[in-house]
mmCIF file of C-alpha atoms in Angstrom:
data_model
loop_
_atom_site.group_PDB
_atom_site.id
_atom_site.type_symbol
_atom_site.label_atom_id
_atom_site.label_comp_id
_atom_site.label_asym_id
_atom_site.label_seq_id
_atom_site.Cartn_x
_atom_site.Cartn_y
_atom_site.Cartn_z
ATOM 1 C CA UNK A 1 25.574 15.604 3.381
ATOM 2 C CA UNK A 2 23.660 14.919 0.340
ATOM 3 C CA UNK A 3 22.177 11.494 1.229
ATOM 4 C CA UNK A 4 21.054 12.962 4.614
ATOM 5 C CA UNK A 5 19.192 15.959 2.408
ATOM 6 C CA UNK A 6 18.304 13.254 0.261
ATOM 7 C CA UNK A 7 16.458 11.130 3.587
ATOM 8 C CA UNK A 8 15.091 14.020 4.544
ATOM 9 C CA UNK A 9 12.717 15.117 1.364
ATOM 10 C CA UNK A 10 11.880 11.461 1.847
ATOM 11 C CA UNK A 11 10.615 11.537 5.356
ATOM 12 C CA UNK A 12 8.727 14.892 4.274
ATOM 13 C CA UNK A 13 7.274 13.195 1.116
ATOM 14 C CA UNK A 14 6.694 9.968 3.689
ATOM 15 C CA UNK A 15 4.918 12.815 6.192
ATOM 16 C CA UNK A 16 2.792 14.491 3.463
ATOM 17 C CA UNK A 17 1.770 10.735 2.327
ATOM 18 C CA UNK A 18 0.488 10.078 5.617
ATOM 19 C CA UNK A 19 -1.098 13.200 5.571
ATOM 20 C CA UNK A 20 -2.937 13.342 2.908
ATOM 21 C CA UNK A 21 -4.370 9.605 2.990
ATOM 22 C CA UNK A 22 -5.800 10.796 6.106
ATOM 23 C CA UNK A 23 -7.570 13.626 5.599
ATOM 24 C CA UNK A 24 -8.621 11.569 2.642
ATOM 25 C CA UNK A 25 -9.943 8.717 4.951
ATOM 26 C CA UNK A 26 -11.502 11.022 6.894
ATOM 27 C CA UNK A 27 -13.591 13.220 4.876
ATOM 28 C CA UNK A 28 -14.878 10.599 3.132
ATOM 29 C CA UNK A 29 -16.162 7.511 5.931
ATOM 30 C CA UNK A 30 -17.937 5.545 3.282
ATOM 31 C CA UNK A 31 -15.608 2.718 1.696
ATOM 32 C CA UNK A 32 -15.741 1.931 -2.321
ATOM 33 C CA UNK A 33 -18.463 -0.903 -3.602
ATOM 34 C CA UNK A 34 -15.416 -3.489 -3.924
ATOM 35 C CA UNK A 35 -14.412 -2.962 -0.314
ATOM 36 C CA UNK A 36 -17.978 -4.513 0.673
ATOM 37 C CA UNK A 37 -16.809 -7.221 -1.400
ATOM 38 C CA UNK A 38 -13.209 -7.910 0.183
ATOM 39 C CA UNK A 39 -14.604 -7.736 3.739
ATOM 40 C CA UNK A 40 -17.524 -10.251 2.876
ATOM 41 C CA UNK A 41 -14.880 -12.518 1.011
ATOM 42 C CA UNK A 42 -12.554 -11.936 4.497
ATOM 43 C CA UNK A 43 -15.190 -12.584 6.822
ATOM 44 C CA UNK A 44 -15.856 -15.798 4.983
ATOM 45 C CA UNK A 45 -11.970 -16.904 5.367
ATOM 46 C CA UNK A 46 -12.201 -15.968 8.950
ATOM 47 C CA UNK A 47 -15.484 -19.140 9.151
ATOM 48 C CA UNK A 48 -14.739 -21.357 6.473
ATOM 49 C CA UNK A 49 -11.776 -20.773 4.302
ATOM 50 C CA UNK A 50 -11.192 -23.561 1.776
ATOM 51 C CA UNK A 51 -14.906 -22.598 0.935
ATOM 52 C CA UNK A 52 -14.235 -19.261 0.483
ATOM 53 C CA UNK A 53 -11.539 -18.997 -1.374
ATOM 54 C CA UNK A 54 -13.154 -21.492 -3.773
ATOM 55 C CA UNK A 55 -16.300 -20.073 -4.211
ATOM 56 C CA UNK A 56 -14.634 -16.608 -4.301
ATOM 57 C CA UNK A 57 -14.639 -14.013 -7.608
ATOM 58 C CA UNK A 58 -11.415 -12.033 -6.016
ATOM 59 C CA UNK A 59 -8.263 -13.344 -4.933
ATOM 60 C CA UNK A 60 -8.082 -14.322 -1.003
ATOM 61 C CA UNK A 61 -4.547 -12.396 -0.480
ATOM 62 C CA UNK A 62 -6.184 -8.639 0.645
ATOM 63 C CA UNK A 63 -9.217 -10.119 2.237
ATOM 64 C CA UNK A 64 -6.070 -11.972 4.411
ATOM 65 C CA UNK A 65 -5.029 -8.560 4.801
ATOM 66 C CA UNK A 66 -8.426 -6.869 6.574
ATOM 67 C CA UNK A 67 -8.749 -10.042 8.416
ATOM 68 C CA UNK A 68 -5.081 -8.947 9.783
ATOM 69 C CA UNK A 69 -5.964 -4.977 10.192
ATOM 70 C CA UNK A 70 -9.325 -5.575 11.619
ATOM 71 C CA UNK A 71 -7.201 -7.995 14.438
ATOM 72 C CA UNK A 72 -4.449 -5.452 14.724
ATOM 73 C CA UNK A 73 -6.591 -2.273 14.912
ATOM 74 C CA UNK A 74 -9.936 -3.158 15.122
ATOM 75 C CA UNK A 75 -9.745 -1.959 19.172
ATOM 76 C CA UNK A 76 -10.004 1.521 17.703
ATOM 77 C CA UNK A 77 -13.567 1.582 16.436
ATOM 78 C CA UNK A 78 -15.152 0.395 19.905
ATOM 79 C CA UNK A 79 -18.120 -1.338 19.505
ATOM 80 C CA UNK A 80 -18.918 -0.162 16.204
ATOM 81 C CA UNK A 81 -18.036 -3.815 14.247
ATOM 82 C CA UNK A 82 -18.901 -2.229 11.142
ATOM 83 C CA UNK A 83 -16.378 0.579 11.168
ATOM 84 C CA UNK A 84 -13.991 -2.410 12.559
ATOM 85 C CA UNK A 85 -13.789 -4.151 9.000
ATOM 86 C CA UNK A 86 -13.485 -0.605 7.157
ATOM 87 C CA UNK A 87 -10.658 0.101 9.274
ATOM 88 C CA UNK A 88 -8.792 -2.873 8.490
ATOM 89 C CA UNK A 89 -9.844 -2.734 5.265
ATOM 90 C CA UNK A 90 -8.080 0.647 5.433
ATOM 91 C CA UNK A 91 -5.033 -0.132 7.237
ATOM 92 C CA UNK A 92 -3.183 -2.139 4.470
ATOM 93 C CA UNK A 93 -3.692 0.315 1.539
ATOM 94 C CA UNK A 94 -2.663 3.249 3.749
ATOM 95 C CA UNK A 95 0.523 1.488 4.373
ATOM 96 C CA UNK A 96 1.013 -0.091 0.665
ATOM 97 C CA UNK A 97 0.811 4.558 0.119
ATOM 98 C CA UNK A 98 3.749 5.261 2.047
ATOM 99 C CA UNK A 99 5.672 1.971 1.045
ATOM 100 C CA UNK A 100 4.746 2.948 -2.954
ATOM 101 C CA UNK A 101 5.923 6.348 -2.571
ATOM 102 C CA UNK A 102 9.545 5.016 -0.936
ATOM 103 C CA UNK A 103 9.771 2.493 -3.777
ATOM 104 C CA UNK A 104 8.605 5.140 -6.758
ATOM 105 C CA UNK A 105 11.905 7.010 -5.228
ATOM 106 C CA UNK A 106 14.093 4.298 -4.573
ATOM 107 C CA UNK A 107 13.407 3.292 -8.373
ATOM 108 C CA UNK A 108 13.771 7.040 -9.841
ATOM 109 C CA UNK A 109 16.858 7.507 -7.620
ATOM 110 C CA UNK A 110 18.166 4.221 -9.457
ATOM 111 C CA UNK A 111 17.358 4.916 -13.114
ATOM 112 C CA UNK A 112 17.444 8.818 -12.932
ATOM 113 C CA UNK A 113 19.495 10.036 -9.759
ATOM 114 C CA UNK A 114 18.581 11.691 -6.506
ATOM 115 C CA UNK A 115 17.001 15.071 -8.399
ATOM 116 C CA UNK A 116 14.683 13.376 -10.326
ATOM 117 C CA UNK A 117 14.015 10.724 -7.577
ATOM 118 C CA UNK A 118 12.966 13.842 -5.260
ATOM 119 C CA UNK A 119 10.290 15.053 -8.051
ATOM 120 C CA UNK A 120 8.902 11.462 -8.475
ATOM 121 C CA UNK A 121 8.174 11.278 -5.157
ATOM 122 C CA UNK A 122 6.936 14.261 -4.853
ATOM 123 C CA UNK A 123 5.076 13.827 -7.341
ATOM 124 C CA UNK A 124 3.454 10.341 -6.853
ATOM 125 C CA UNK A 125 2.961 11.731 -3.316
ATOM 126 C CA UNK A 126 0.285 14.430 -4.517
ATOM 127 C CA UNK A 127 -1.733 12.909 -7.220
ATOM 128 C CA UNK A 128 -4.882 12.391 -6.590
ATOM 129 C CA UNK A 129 -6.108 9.380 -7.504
ATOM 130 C CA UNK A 130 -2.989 7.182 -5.476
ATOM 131 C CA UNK A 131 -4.204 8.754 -2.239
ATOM 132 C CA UNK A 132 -7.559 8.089 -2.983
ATOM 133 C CA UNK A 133 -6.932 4.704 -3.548
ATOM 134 C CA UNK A 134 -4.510 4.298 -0.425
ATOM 135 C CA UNK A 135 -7.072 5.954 1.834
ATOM 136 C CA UNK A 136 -9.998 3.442 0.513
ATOM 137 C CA UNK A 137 -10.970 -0.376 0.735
ATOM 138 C CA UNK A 138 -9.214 -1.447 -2.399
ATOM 139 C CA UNK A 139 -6.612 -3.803 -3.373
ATOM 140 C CA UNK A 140 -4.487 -1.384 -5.767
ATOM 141 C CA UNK A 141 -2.610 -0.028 -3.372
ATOM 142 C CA UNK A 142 -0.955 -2.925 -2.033
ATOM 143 C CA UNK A 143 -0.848 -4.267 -5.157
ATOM 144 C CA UNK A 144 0.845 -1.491 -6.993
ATOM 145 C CA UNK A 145 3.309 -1.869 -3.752
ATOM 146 C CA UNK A 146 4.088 -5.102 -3.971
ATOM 147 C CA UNK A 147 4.419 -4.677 -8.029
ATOM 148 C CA UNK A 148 6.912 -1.719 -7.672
ATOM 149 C CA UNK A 149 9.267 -3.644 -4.606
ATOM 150 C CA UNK A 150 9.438 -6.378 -7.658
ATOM 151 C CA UNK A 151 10.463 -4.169 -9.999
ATOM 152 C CA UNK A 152 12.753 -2.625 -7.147
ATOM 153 C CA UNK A 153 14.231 -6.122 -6.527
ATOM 154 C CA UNK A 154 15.180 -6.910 -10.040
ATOM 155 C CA UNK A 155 16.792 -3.587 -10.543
ATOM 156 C CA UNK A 156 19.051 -4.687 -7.672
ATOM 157 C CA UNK A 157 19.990 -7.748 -8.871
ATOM 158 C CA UNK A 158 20.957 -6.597 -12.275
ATOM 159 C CA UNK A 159 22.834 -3.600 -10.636
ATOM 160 C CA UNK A 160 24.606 -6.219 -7.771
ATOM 161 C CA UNK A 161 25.007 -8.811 -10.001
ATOM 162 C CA UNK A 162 22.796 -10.841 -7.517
ATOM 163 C CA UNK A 163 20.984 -13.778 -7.622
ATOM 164 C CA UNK A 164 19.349 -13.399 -3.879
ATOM 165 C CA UNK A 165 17.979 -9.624 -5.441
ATOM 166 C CA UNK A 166 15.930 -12.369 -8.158
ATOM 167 C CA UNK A 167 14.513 -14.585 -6.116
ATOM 168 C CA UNK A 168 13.517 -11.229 -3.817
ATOM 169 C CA UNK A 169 11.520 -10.635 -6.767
#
């Protein structure tokens, strides 16, 4: 009974995520200076990529990304190619914002316990500047993700004894 009540503040913190990164997205259209940045650098890969990645300032791995959203989801902005690259620019962060909030409680459940993982979720889940971030053109997000399922991995290995948890990490 307790690790379905447990699932269940998840899903709602997961819900309230999604939420919130939304209505962030949405009130404010206009993507972050460095976003311009990522989507030039990823329309470069898409044309000539050994160029771009050596001429590049930034890492190619999130401009891989937008080139991915803008082919997944770029049908939704019609014929508006602009808004096309913010919204895959947008996709990846928005999901690295759910995924960050699962691992900040699937770490706090693992150090602290299920009560404290609920108010680490909860409370990763409302701050500010995360969902700003996660609702944006920036790499942070799915950085801080990838980071934290790491940090996730290594905890399992040392808990299962594992060597397949390491090399996860």
């Amino acid at each position: 009974m307790r690790r379905t009540s447990d699932r269940v503040f998840l899903a709602g913190a997961l819900l309230l995520v999604a939420a919130l990164q939304t209505i962030q997205a949405v009130r404010s259209p206009v993507i972050q200076k460095d976003g311009f940045v990522f989507i030039a650098l990823a329309r470069d890969l898409l044309h000539d990529p050994i160029r771009a990645v050596r001429d590049a300032n930034q890492h190619p791995g999130y401009p891989a990304m937008i080139l991915a959203g803008k082919g997944a989801l770029g049908w939704a902005a019609g014929d508006d190619p602009p808004r096309a690259w913010a919204l895959g620019a947008r996709v990846f962060p928005w999901i690295g914002g759910l995924a960050s909030t699962w691992l900040v409680w699937l770490l706090a459940r693992r150090i602290f316990g299920a009560p404290a993982a609920r108010i680490a979720a909860i409370v990763f889940a409302t701050l500010p500047l995360f969902r700003r971030n996660a609702a944006d053109a920036l790499s942070d997000t799915p950085c801080l993700g990838l980071y934290l399922a790491a940090a996730w991995c290594l905890m399992e290995a040392f808990a299962r004894r594992s060597i397949a948890w390491i090399l996860g990490a």
